N, CA and C atoms as an extended XYZ file, in Angstrom:
411
Properties=species:S:1:pos:R:3:atomname:S:1:resname:S:1:resid:I:1 pbc="F F F"
N       -61.549      -13.134       36.868 N   UNK     1
C       -61.253      -11.718       36.877 CA  UNK     1
C       -60.352      -11.416       35.688 C   UNK     1
N       -60.683      -10.386       34.993 N   UNK     2
C       -59.904       -9.967       33.837 CA  UNK     2
C       -59.653       -8.474       33.956 C   UNK     2
N       -58.402       -8.057       33.840 N   UNK     3
C       -58.098       -6.635       33.807 CA  UNK     3
C       -57.002       -6.385       32.771 C   UNK     3
N       -56.933       -5.142       32.325 N   UNK     4
C       -55.967       -4.773       31.300 CA  UNK     4
C       -55.559       -3.324       31.512 C   UNK     4
N       -54.277       -3.040       31.304 N   UNK     5
C       -53.756       -1.675       31.379 CA  UNK     5
C       -53.118       -1.313       30.052 C   UNK     5
N       -53.597       -0.254       29.418 N   UNK     6
C       -52.909        0.263       28.237 CA  UNK     6
C       -51.559        0.821       28.654 C   UNK     6
N       -51.504        1.340       29.866 N   UNK     7
C       -50.289        1.998       30.348 CA  UNK     7
C       -49.392        1.036       31.117 C   UNK     7
N       -49.367       -0.239       30.735 N   UNK     8
C       -48.547       -1.231       31.412 CA  UNK     8
C       -47.061       -0.875       31.332 C   UNK     8
N       -46.613       -0.321       30.205 N   UNK     9
C       -45.208        0.087       30.079 CA  UNK     9
C       -44.868        1.170       31.099 C   UNK     9
N       -45.774        2.113       31.283 N   UNK    10
C       -45.547        3.176       32.273 CA  UNK    10
C       -45.477        2.556       33.662 C   UNK    10
N       -46.415        1.669       33.966 N   UNK    11
C       -46.454        1.002       35.268 CA  UNK    11
C       -45.143        0.253       35.525 C   UNK    11
N       -44.676       -0.492       34.534 N   UNK    12
C       -43.440       -1.269       34.701 CA  UNK    12
C       -42.196       -0.385       34.742 C   UNK    12
N       -42.301        0.840       34.218 N   UNK    13
C       -41.137        1.730       34.203 CA  UNK    13
C       -40.922        2.444       35.542 C   UNK    13
N       -41.923        2.429       36.415 N   UNK    14
C       -41.735        3.057       37.722 CA  UNK    14
C       -40.603        2.362       38.450 C   UNK    14
N       -39.736        3.128       39.098 N   UNK    15
C       -38.651        2.488       39.850 CA  UNK    15
C       -39.223        1.636       40.980 C   UNK    15
N       -38.593        0.503       41.223 N   UNK    16
C       -39.012       -0.387       42.304 CA  UNK    16
C       -38.293        0.056       43.573 C   UNK    16
N       -39.017        0.714       44.484 N   UNK    17
C       -38.361        1.249       45.679 CA  UNK    17
C       -37.956        0.141       46.648 C   UNK    17
N       -36.919        0.439       47.426 N   UNK    18
C       -36.479       -0.489       48.473 CA  UNK    18
C       -37.463       -0.483       49.636 C   UNK    18
N       -38.088        0.655       49.839 N   UNK    19
C       -39.037        0.812       50.933 CA  UNK    19
C       -40.452        0.887       50.372 C   UNK    19
N       -41.428        0.837       51.238 N   UNK    20
C       -42.838        0.864       50.826 CA  UNK    20
C       -43.184        2.192       50.156 C   UNK    20
N       -43.675        2.111       48.946 N   UNK    21
C       -44.020        3.319       48.189 CA  UNK    21
C       -45.154        4.093       48.844 C   UNK    21
N       -46.072        3.402       49.528 N   UNK    22
C       -47.166        4.097       50.208 CA  UNK    22
C       -46.668        4.805       51.469 C   UNK    22
N       -45.770        4.169       52.193 N   UNK    23
C       -45.251        4.765       53.434 CA  UNK    23
C       -44.271        5.906       53.150 C   UNK    23
N       -43.525        5.797       52.059 N   UNK    24
C       -42.492        6.785       51.743 CA  UNK    24
C       -43.052        8.059       51.109 C   UNK    24
N       -44.252        7.988       50.528 N   UNK    25
C       -44.843        9.152       49.873 CA  UNK    25
C       -45.958        9.725       50.730 C   UNK    25
N       -46.138       11.019       50.639 N   UNK    26
C       -47.196       11.672       51.407 CA  UNK    26
C       -48.516       11.497       50.663 C   UNK    26
N       -49.268       10.475       51.039 N   UNK    27
C       -50.531       10.177       50.360 CA  UNK    27
C       -51.581       11.250       50.602 C   UNK    27
N       -51.411       12.043       51.640 N   UNK    28
C       -52.390       13.101       51.906 CA  UNK    28
C       -52.411       14.134       50.772 C   UNK    28
N       -51.307       14.217       50.011 N   UNK    29
C       -51.266       15.148       48.874 CA  UNK    29
C       -52.140       14.671       47.717 C   UNK    29
N       -52.362       13.359       47.614 N   UNK    30
C       -53.156       12.779       46.528 CA  UNK    30
C       -54.567       12.410       46.973 C   UNK    30
N       -54.871       12.616       48.228 N   UNK    31
C       -56.102       12.082       48.808 CA  UNK    31
C       -57.363       12.632       48.148 C   UNK    31
N       -58.338       11.774       48.017 N   UNK    32
C       -59.694       12.187       47.679 CA  UNK    32
C       -60.518       12.217       48.959 C   UNK    32
N       -60.103       11.338       49.876 N   UNK    33
C       -60.784       11.242       51.160 CA  UNK    33
C       -59.762       10.743       52.182 C   UNK    33
N       -59.908       11.219       53.392 N   UNK    34
C       -59.000       10.789       54.444 CA  UNK    34
C       -59.839       10.522       55.700 C   UNK    34
N       -59.530        9.409       56.350 N   UNK    35
C       -60.194        9.079       57.610 CA  UNK    35
C       -59.104        8.969       58.674 C   UNK    35
N       -59.484        8.597       59.865 N   UNK    36
C       -58.511        8.481       60.948 CA  UNK    36
C       -57.470        7.409       60.653 C   UNK    36
N       -57.873        6.353       59.917 N   UNK    37
C       -56.993        5.198       59.716 CA  UNK    37
C       -56.621        4.916       58.265 C   UNK    37
N       -57.151        5.660       57.308 N   UNK    38
C       -56.873        5.319       55.907 CA  UNK    38
C       -57.041        6.505       54.966 C   UNK    38
N       -56.546        6.273       53.746 N   UNK    39
C       -56.664        7.238       52.658 CA  UNK    39
C       -57.448        6.602       51.518 C   UNK    39
N       -58.152        7.424       50.750 N   UNK    40
C       -58.686        7.022       49.456 CA  UNK    40
C       -57.990        7.916       48.444 C   UNK    40
N       -57.248        7.274       47.520 N   UNK    41
C       -56.473        8.023       46.528 CA  UNK    41
C       -56.718        7.431       45.142 C   UNK    41
N       -56.521        8.229       44.086 N   UNK    42
C       -56.597        7.662       42.732 CA  UNK    42
C       -55.412        6.726       42.503 C   UNK    42
N       -55.638        5.648       41.797 N   UNK    43
C       -54.540        4.745       41.439 CA  UNK    43
C       -53.708        5.438       40.367 C   UNK    43
N       -52.400        5.453       40.535 N   UNK    44
C       -51.548        6.171       39.566 CA  UNK    44
C       -51.453        5.449       38.234 C   UNK    44
N       -51.706        4.146       38.190 N   UNK    45
C       -51.743        3.403       36.924 CA  UNK    45
C       -53.018        2.567       36.913 C   UNK    45
N       -54.087        3.204       36.517 N   UNK    46
C       -55.400        2.573       36.554 CA  UNK    46
C       -55.553        1.496       35.489 C   UNK    46
N       -56.531        0.636       35.688 N   UNK    47
C       -56.891       -0.363       34.686 CA  UNK    47
C       -57.767        0.299       33.625 C   UNK    47
N       -57.607       -0.121       32.386 N   UNK    48
C       -58.479        0.350       31.311 CA  UNK    48
C       -59.715       -0.539       31.201 C   UNK    48
N       -59.517       -1.831       31.466 N   UNK    49
C       -60.628       -2.786       31.443 CA  UNK    49
C       -60.666       -3.543       32.757 C   UNK    49
N       -61.863       -3.853       33.204 N   UNK    50
C       -62.077       -4.697       34.388 CA  UNK    50
C       -63.289       -5.561       34.090 C   UNK    50
N       -63.091       -6.863       34.136 N   UNK    51
C       -64.158       -7.820       33.828 CA  UNK    51
C       -64.818       -7.489       32.488 C   UNK    51
N       -63.963       -7.168       31.502 N   UNK    52
C       -64.361       -6.854       30.128 CA  UNK    52
C       -65.274       -5.637       30.015 C   UNK    52
N       -65.145       -4.722       30.946 N   UNK    53
C       -65.875       -3.459       30.901 CA  UNK    53
C       -64.865       -2.316       31.021 C   UNK    53
N       -65.131       -1.217       30.301 N   UNK    54
C       -64.226       -0.059       30.356 CA  UNK    54
C       -64.271        0.563       31.746 C   UNK    54
N       -63.100        0.848       32.294 N   UNK    55
C       -62.991        1.451       33.625 CA  UNK    55
C       -63.175        2.956       33.506 C   UNK    55
N       -64.046        3.509       34.357 N   UNK    56
C       -64.274        4.953       34.377 CA  UNK    56
C       -63.580        5.627       35.561 C   UNK    56
N       -63.283        4.852       36.612 N   UNK    57
C       -62.592        5.405       37.775 CA  UNK    57
C       -61.914        4.258       38.520 C   UNK    57
N       -60.705        4.505       39.040 N   UNK    58
C       -59.949        3.477       39.755 CA  UNK    58
C       -59.262        4.138       40.947 C   UNK    58
N       -59.737        3.795       42.133 N   UNK    59
C       -59.227        4.367       43.373 CA  UNK    59
C       -58.621        3.275       44.241 C   UNK    59
N       -57.901        3.675       45.267 N   UNK    60
C       -57.335        2.742       46.241 CA  UNK    60
C       -57.696        3.198       47.646 C   UNK    60
N       -58.031        2.233       48.494 N   UNK    61
C       -58.121        2.484       49.935 CA  UNK    61
C       -56.814        1.957       50.514 C   UNK    61
N       -56.095        2.821       51.200 N   UNK    62
C       -54.782        2.451       51.740 CA  UNK    62
C       -54.768        2.727       53.239 C   UNK    62
N       -54.531        1.697       54.052 N   UNK    63
C       -54.411        1.942       55.490 CA  UNK    63
C       -53.214        2.850       55.770 C   UNK    63
N       -53.337        3.727       56.738 N   UNK    64
C       -52.224        4.607       57.101 CA  UNK    64
C       -51.070        3.802       57.699 C   UNK    64
N       -51.412        2.792       58.476 N   UNK    65
C       -50.382        1.955       59.099 CA  UNK    65
C       -49.965        0.869       58.117 C   UNK    65
N       -48.672        0.605       58.029 N   UNK    66
C       -48.162       -0.415       57.119 CA  UNK    66
C       -48.522       -1.812       57.633 C   UNK    66
N       -49.375       -2.493       56.885 N   UNK    67
C       -49.735       -3.885       57.165 CA  UNK    67
C       -49.763       -4.616       55.834 C   UNK    67
N       -49.544       -5.916       55.864 N   UNK    68
C       -49.558       -6.709       54.633 CA  UNK    68
C       -50.951       -7.237       54.315 C   UNK    68
N       -51.784       -7.411       55.337 N   UNK    69
C       -53.076       -8.070       55.164 CA  UNK    69
C       -54.149       -7.360       55.979 C   UNK    69
N       -55.378       -7.501       55.542 N   UNK    70
C       -56.491       -6.951       56.305 CA  UNK    70
C       -56.558       -7.565       57.702 C   UNK    70
N       -56.152       -8.819       57.815 N   UNK    71
C       -56.186       -9.491       59.124 CA  UNK    71
C       -55.193       -8.870       60.106 C   UNK    71
N       -54.190       -8.158       59.608 N   UNK    72
C       -53.193       -7.527       60.470 CA  UNK    72
C       -53.666       -6.194       61.053 C   UNK    72
N       -54.799       -5.722       60.597 N   UNK    73
C       -55.327       -4.454       61.100 CA  UNK    73
C       -56.014       -4.649       62.447 C   UNK    73
N       -55.972       -3.625       63.264 N   UNK    74
C       -56.735       -3.624       64.515 CA  UNK    74
C       -58.223       -3.549       64.154 C   UNK    74
N       -59.101       -4.059       64.997 N   UNK    75
C       -60.537       -4.037       64.685 CA  UNK    75
C       -61.069       -2.652       64.299 C   UNK    75
N       -60.621       -1.595       64.955 N   UNK    76
C       -61.094       -0.251       64.636 CA  UNK    76
C       -60.618        0.187       63.243 C   UNK    76
N       -59.395       -0.208       62.855 N   UNK    77
C       -58.876        0.100       61.513 CA  UNK    77
C       -59.667       -0.670       60.457 C   UNK    77
N       -59.940       -1.941       60.754 N   UNK    78
C       -60.719       -2.782       59.833 CA  UNK    78
C       -62.108       -2.201       59.601 C   UNK    78
N       -62.738       -1.748       60.677 N   UNK    79
C       -64.075       -1.154       60.560 CA  UNK    79
C       -64.027        0.099       59.690 C   UNK    79
N       -63.005        0.922       59.896 N   UNK    80
C       -62.845        2.143       59.110 CA  UNK    80
C       -62.753        1.811       57.614 C   UNK    80
N       -61.947        0.833       57.283 N   UNK    81
C       -61.772        0.449       55.878 CA  UNK    81
C       -63.040       -0.202       55.334 C   UNK    81
N       -63.676       -1.042       56.135 N   UNK    82
C       -64.923       -1.669       55.697 CA  UNK    82
C       -66.008       -0.616       55.452 C   UNK    82
N       -66.066        0.401       56.292 N   UNK    83
C       -67.036        1.488       56.077 CA  UNK    83
C       -66.773        2.193       54.745 C   UNK    83
N       -65.490        2.404       54.417 N   UNK    84
C       -65.163        3.008       53.115 CA  UNK    84
C       -65.559        2.089       51.962 C   UNK    84
N       -65.283        0.789       52.104 N   UNK    85
C       -65.679       -0.167       51.066 CA  UNK    85
C       -67.192       -0.113       50.840 C   UNK    85
N       -67.949       -0.094       51.918 N   UNK    86
C       -69.412       -0.043       51.816 CA  UNK    86
C       -69.870        1.248       51.125 C   UNK    86
N       -69.253        2.348       51.491 N   UNK    87
C       -69.611        3.644       50.909 CA  UNK    87
C       -69.399        3.645       49.395 C   UNK    87
N       -68.245        3.135       48.957 N   UNK    88
C       -67.942        3.148       47.523 CA  UNK    88
C       -68.680        2.047       46.764 C   UNK    88
N       -68.928        0.919       47.401 N   UNK    89
C       -69.734       -0.122       46.749 CA  UNK    89
C       -71.136        0.416       46.466 C   UNK    89
N       -71.682        1.207       47.376 N   UNK    90
C       -73.001        1.817       47.178 CA  UNK    90
C       -72.993        2.807       46.009 C   UNK    90
N       -71.800        3.294       45.647 N   UNK    91
C       -71.652        4.203       44.499 CA  UNK    91
C       -71.278        3.433       43.227 C   UNK    91
N       -71.485        2.121       43.240 N   UNK    92
C       -71.242        1.226       42.091 CA  UNK    92
C       -69.772        0.978       41.785 C   UNK    92
N       -68.933        1.003       42.794 N   UNK    93
C       -67.536        0.613       42.628 CA  UNK    93
C       -67.404       -0.871       42.953 C   UNK    93
N       -66.590       -1.583       42.185 N   UNK    94
C       -66.205       -2.948       42.528 CA  UNK    94
C       -65.121       -2.854       43.592 C   UNK    94
N       -65.146       -3.754       44.548 N   UNK    95
C       -64.175       -3.763       45.635 CA  UNK    95
C       -63.301       -4.997       45.464 C   UNK    95
N       -61.969       -4.799       45.447 N   UNK    96
C       -61.068       -5.911       45.162 CA  UNK    96
C       -59.737       -5.723       45.897 C   UNK    96
N       -59.290       -6.772       46.575 N   UNK    97
C       -57.975       -6.766       47.220 CA  UNK    97
C       -57.283       -8.086       46.905 C   UNK    97
N       -56.018       -8.013       46.567 N   UNK    98
C       -55.246       -9.223       46.253 CA  UNK    98
C       -54.748       -9.895       47.530 C   UNK    98
N       -54.597      -11.192       47.447 N   UNK    99
C       -54.058      -11.964       48.565 CA  UNK    99
C       -52.601      -11.581       48.800 C   UNK    99
N       -52.135      -11.776       50.016 N   UNK   100
C       -50.768      -11.408       50.403 CA  UNK   100
C       -49.733      -12.055       49.485 C   UNK   100
N       -49.936      -13.309       49.117 N   UNK   101
C       -48.947      -14.026       48.299 CA  UNK   101
C       -49.215      -13.966       46.796 C   UNK   101
N       -50.159      -13.138       46.365 N   UNK   102
C       -50.468      -13.010       44.944 CA  UNK   102
C       -49.259      -12.472       44.184 C   UNK   102
N       -48.927      -13.110       43.078 N   UNK   103
C       -47.803      -12.646       42.251 CA  UNK   103
C       -48.159      -11.353       41.523 C   UNK   103
N       -49.440      -11.047       41.429 N   UNK   104
C       -49.886       -9.821       40.769 CA  UNK   104
C       -49.848       -8.608       41.704 C   UNK   104
N       -49.635       -8.852       42.966 N   UNK   105
C       -49.619       -7.759       43.937 CA  UNK   105
C       -48.340       -6.943       43.763 C   UNK   105
N       -48.491       -5.638       43.568 N   UNK   106
C       -47.343       -4.791       43.255 CA  UNK   106
C       -46.708       -4.138       44.484 C   UNK   106
N       -47.445       -4.024       45.574 N   UNK   107
C       -46.972       -3.351       46.783 CA  UNK   107
C       -47.317       -4.230       47.975 C   UNK   107
N       -46.350       -4.401       48.878 N   UNK   108
C       -46.586       -5.234       50.065 CA  UNK   108
C       -47.614       -4.622       51.013 C   UNK   108
N       -47.670       -3.312       51.069 N   UNK   109
C       -48.617       -2.599       51.931 CA  UNK   109
C       -50.028       -2.926       51.454 C   UNK   109
N       -50.878       -3.394       52.354 N   UNK   110
C       -52.247       -3.758       51.966 CA  UNK   110
C       -52.939       -2.557       51.340 C   UNK   110
N       -53.663       -2.809       50.275 N   UNK   111
C       -54.475       -1.780       49.634 CA  UNK   111
C       -55.649       -2.464       48.942 C   UNK   111
N       -56.755       -1.776       48.884 N   UNK   112
C       -57.972       -2.309       48.291 CA  UNK   112
C       -58.345       -1.444       47.097 C   UNK   112
N       -58.609       -2.099       45.973 N   UNK   113
C       -58.988       -1.397       44.750 CA  UNK   113
C       -60.478       -1.088       44.756 C   UNK   113
N       -60.832        0.096       44.305 N   UNK   114
C       -62.213        0.500       44.066 CA  UNK   114
C       -62.300        0.811       42.584 C   UNK   114
N       -63.046        0.002       41.835 N   UNK   115
C       -63.036        0.108       40.379 CA  UNK   115
C       -64.454        0.310       39.865 C   UNK   115
N       -64.664        1.433       39.187 N   UNK   116
C       -65.969        1.731       38.596 CA  UNK   116
C       -65.878        1.509       37.096 C   UNK   116
N       -66.894        0.851       36.529 N   UNK   117
C       -66.875        0.527       35.103 CA  UNK   117
C       -68.146        1.016       34.415 C   UNK   117
N       -68.076        1.070       33.065 N   UNK   118
C       -69.270        1.314       32.261 CA  UNK   118
C       -70.196        0.121       32.389 C   UNK   118
N       -71.481        0.351       32.151 N   UNK   119
C       -72.442       -0.746       32.220 CA  UNK   119
C       -72.291       -1.712       31.052 C   UNK   119
N       -71.968       -1.191       29.869 N   UNK   120
C       -71.857       -2.039       28.683 CA  UNK   120
C       -70.499       -2.717       28.629 C   UNK   120
N       -70.480       -3.940       28.106 N   UNK   121
C       -69.218       -4.657       27.922 CA  UNK   121
C       -68.382       -3.971       26.857 C   UNK   121
N       -67.075       -3.961       27.084 N   UNK   122
C       -66.144       -3.432       26.086 CA  UNK   122
C       -65.914       -4.513       25.037 C   UNK   122
N       -65.406       -4.118       23.902 N   UNK   123
C       -65.026       -5.121       22.912 CA  UNK   123
C       -63.873       -5.931       23.468 C   UNK   123
N       -63.845       -7.207       23.181 N   UNK   124
C       -62.826       -8.095       23.743 CA  UNK   124
C       -61.413       -7.666       23.409 C   UNK   124
N       -60.559       -7.723       24.373 N   UNK   125
C       -59.152       -7.387       24.214 CA  UNK   125
C       -58.386       -8.294       25.144 C   UNK   125
N       -57.446       -9.041       24.599 N   UNK   126
C       -56.714       -9.993       25.409 CA  UNK   126
C       -55.229       -9.721       25.312 C   UNK   126
N       -54.561       -9.804       26.426 N   UNK   127
C       -53.132       -9.569       26.522 CA  UNK   127
C       -52.502      -10.854       27.043 C   UNK   127
N       -51.905      -11.642       26.182 N   UNK   128
C       -51.280      -12.896       26.592 CA  UNK   128
C       -49.826      -12.597       26.905 C   UNK   128
N       -49.421      -12.837       28.170 N   UNK   129
C       -48.082      -12.468       28.587 CA  UNK   129
C       -47.097      -13.623       28.537 C   UNK   129
N       -47.565      -14.831       28.641 N   UNK   130
C       -46.665      -15.973       28.582 CA  UNK   130
C       -46.627      -16.496       27.148 C   UNK   130
N       -45.530      -17.083       26.735 N   UNK   131
C       -45.529      -17.672       25.387 CA  UNK   131
C       -46.320      -18.983       25.401 C   UNK   131
N       -47.417      -18.967       24.707 N   UNK   132
C       -48.240      -20.166       24.616 CA  UNK   132
C       -48.023      -20.810       23.255 C   UNK   132
N       -47.981      -22.108       23.239 N   UNK   133
C       -47.804      -22.853       21.976 CA  UNK   133
C       -49.105      -23.537       21.669 C   UNK   133
N       -49.623      -23.260       20.495 N   UNK   134
C       -50.855      -23.909       20.065 CA  UNK   134
C       -50.487      -24.990       19.072 C   UNK   134
N       -50.949      -26.193       19.315 N   UNK   135
C       -50.629      -27.330       18.453 CA  UNK   135
C       -51.893      -27.757       17.721 C   UNK   135
N       -51.788      -27.851       16.428 N   UNK   136
C       -52.906      -28.310       15.631 CA  UNK   136
C       -52.873      -29.832       15.588 C   UNK   136
N       -53.943      -30.457       16.034 N   UNK   137
C       -54.002      -31.933       16.063 CA  UNK   137
C       -54.704      -32.469       14.836 C   UNK   137
């Protein structure tokens, strides 16, 4: 999996709240879709590239109840979210959720990414974040 954000500085500049950012904000104000158990909202800091393709739309499915993992949801909540995943996958969105212990996960509240991309590959762009040393042998 490869993703890139041009707006990484903006993303990193957001204050790190003490409480859950999804629970503390009224997601219904940003909603594109709302069900009994979840919201579909635009991601505030979308990816520019996903799997080396330009991103055209980046949404999130967010359970209304604060849970860390899909396994923590009640069966009816899980079905609701799975139905949304199926609906958006049929519209050519990639469906992606990070593991609970992923270091890339920005919010403890479980959320699933819905990412739509162009069909053509973007020109390669790589963002190396760790200092790598290349040794000529």
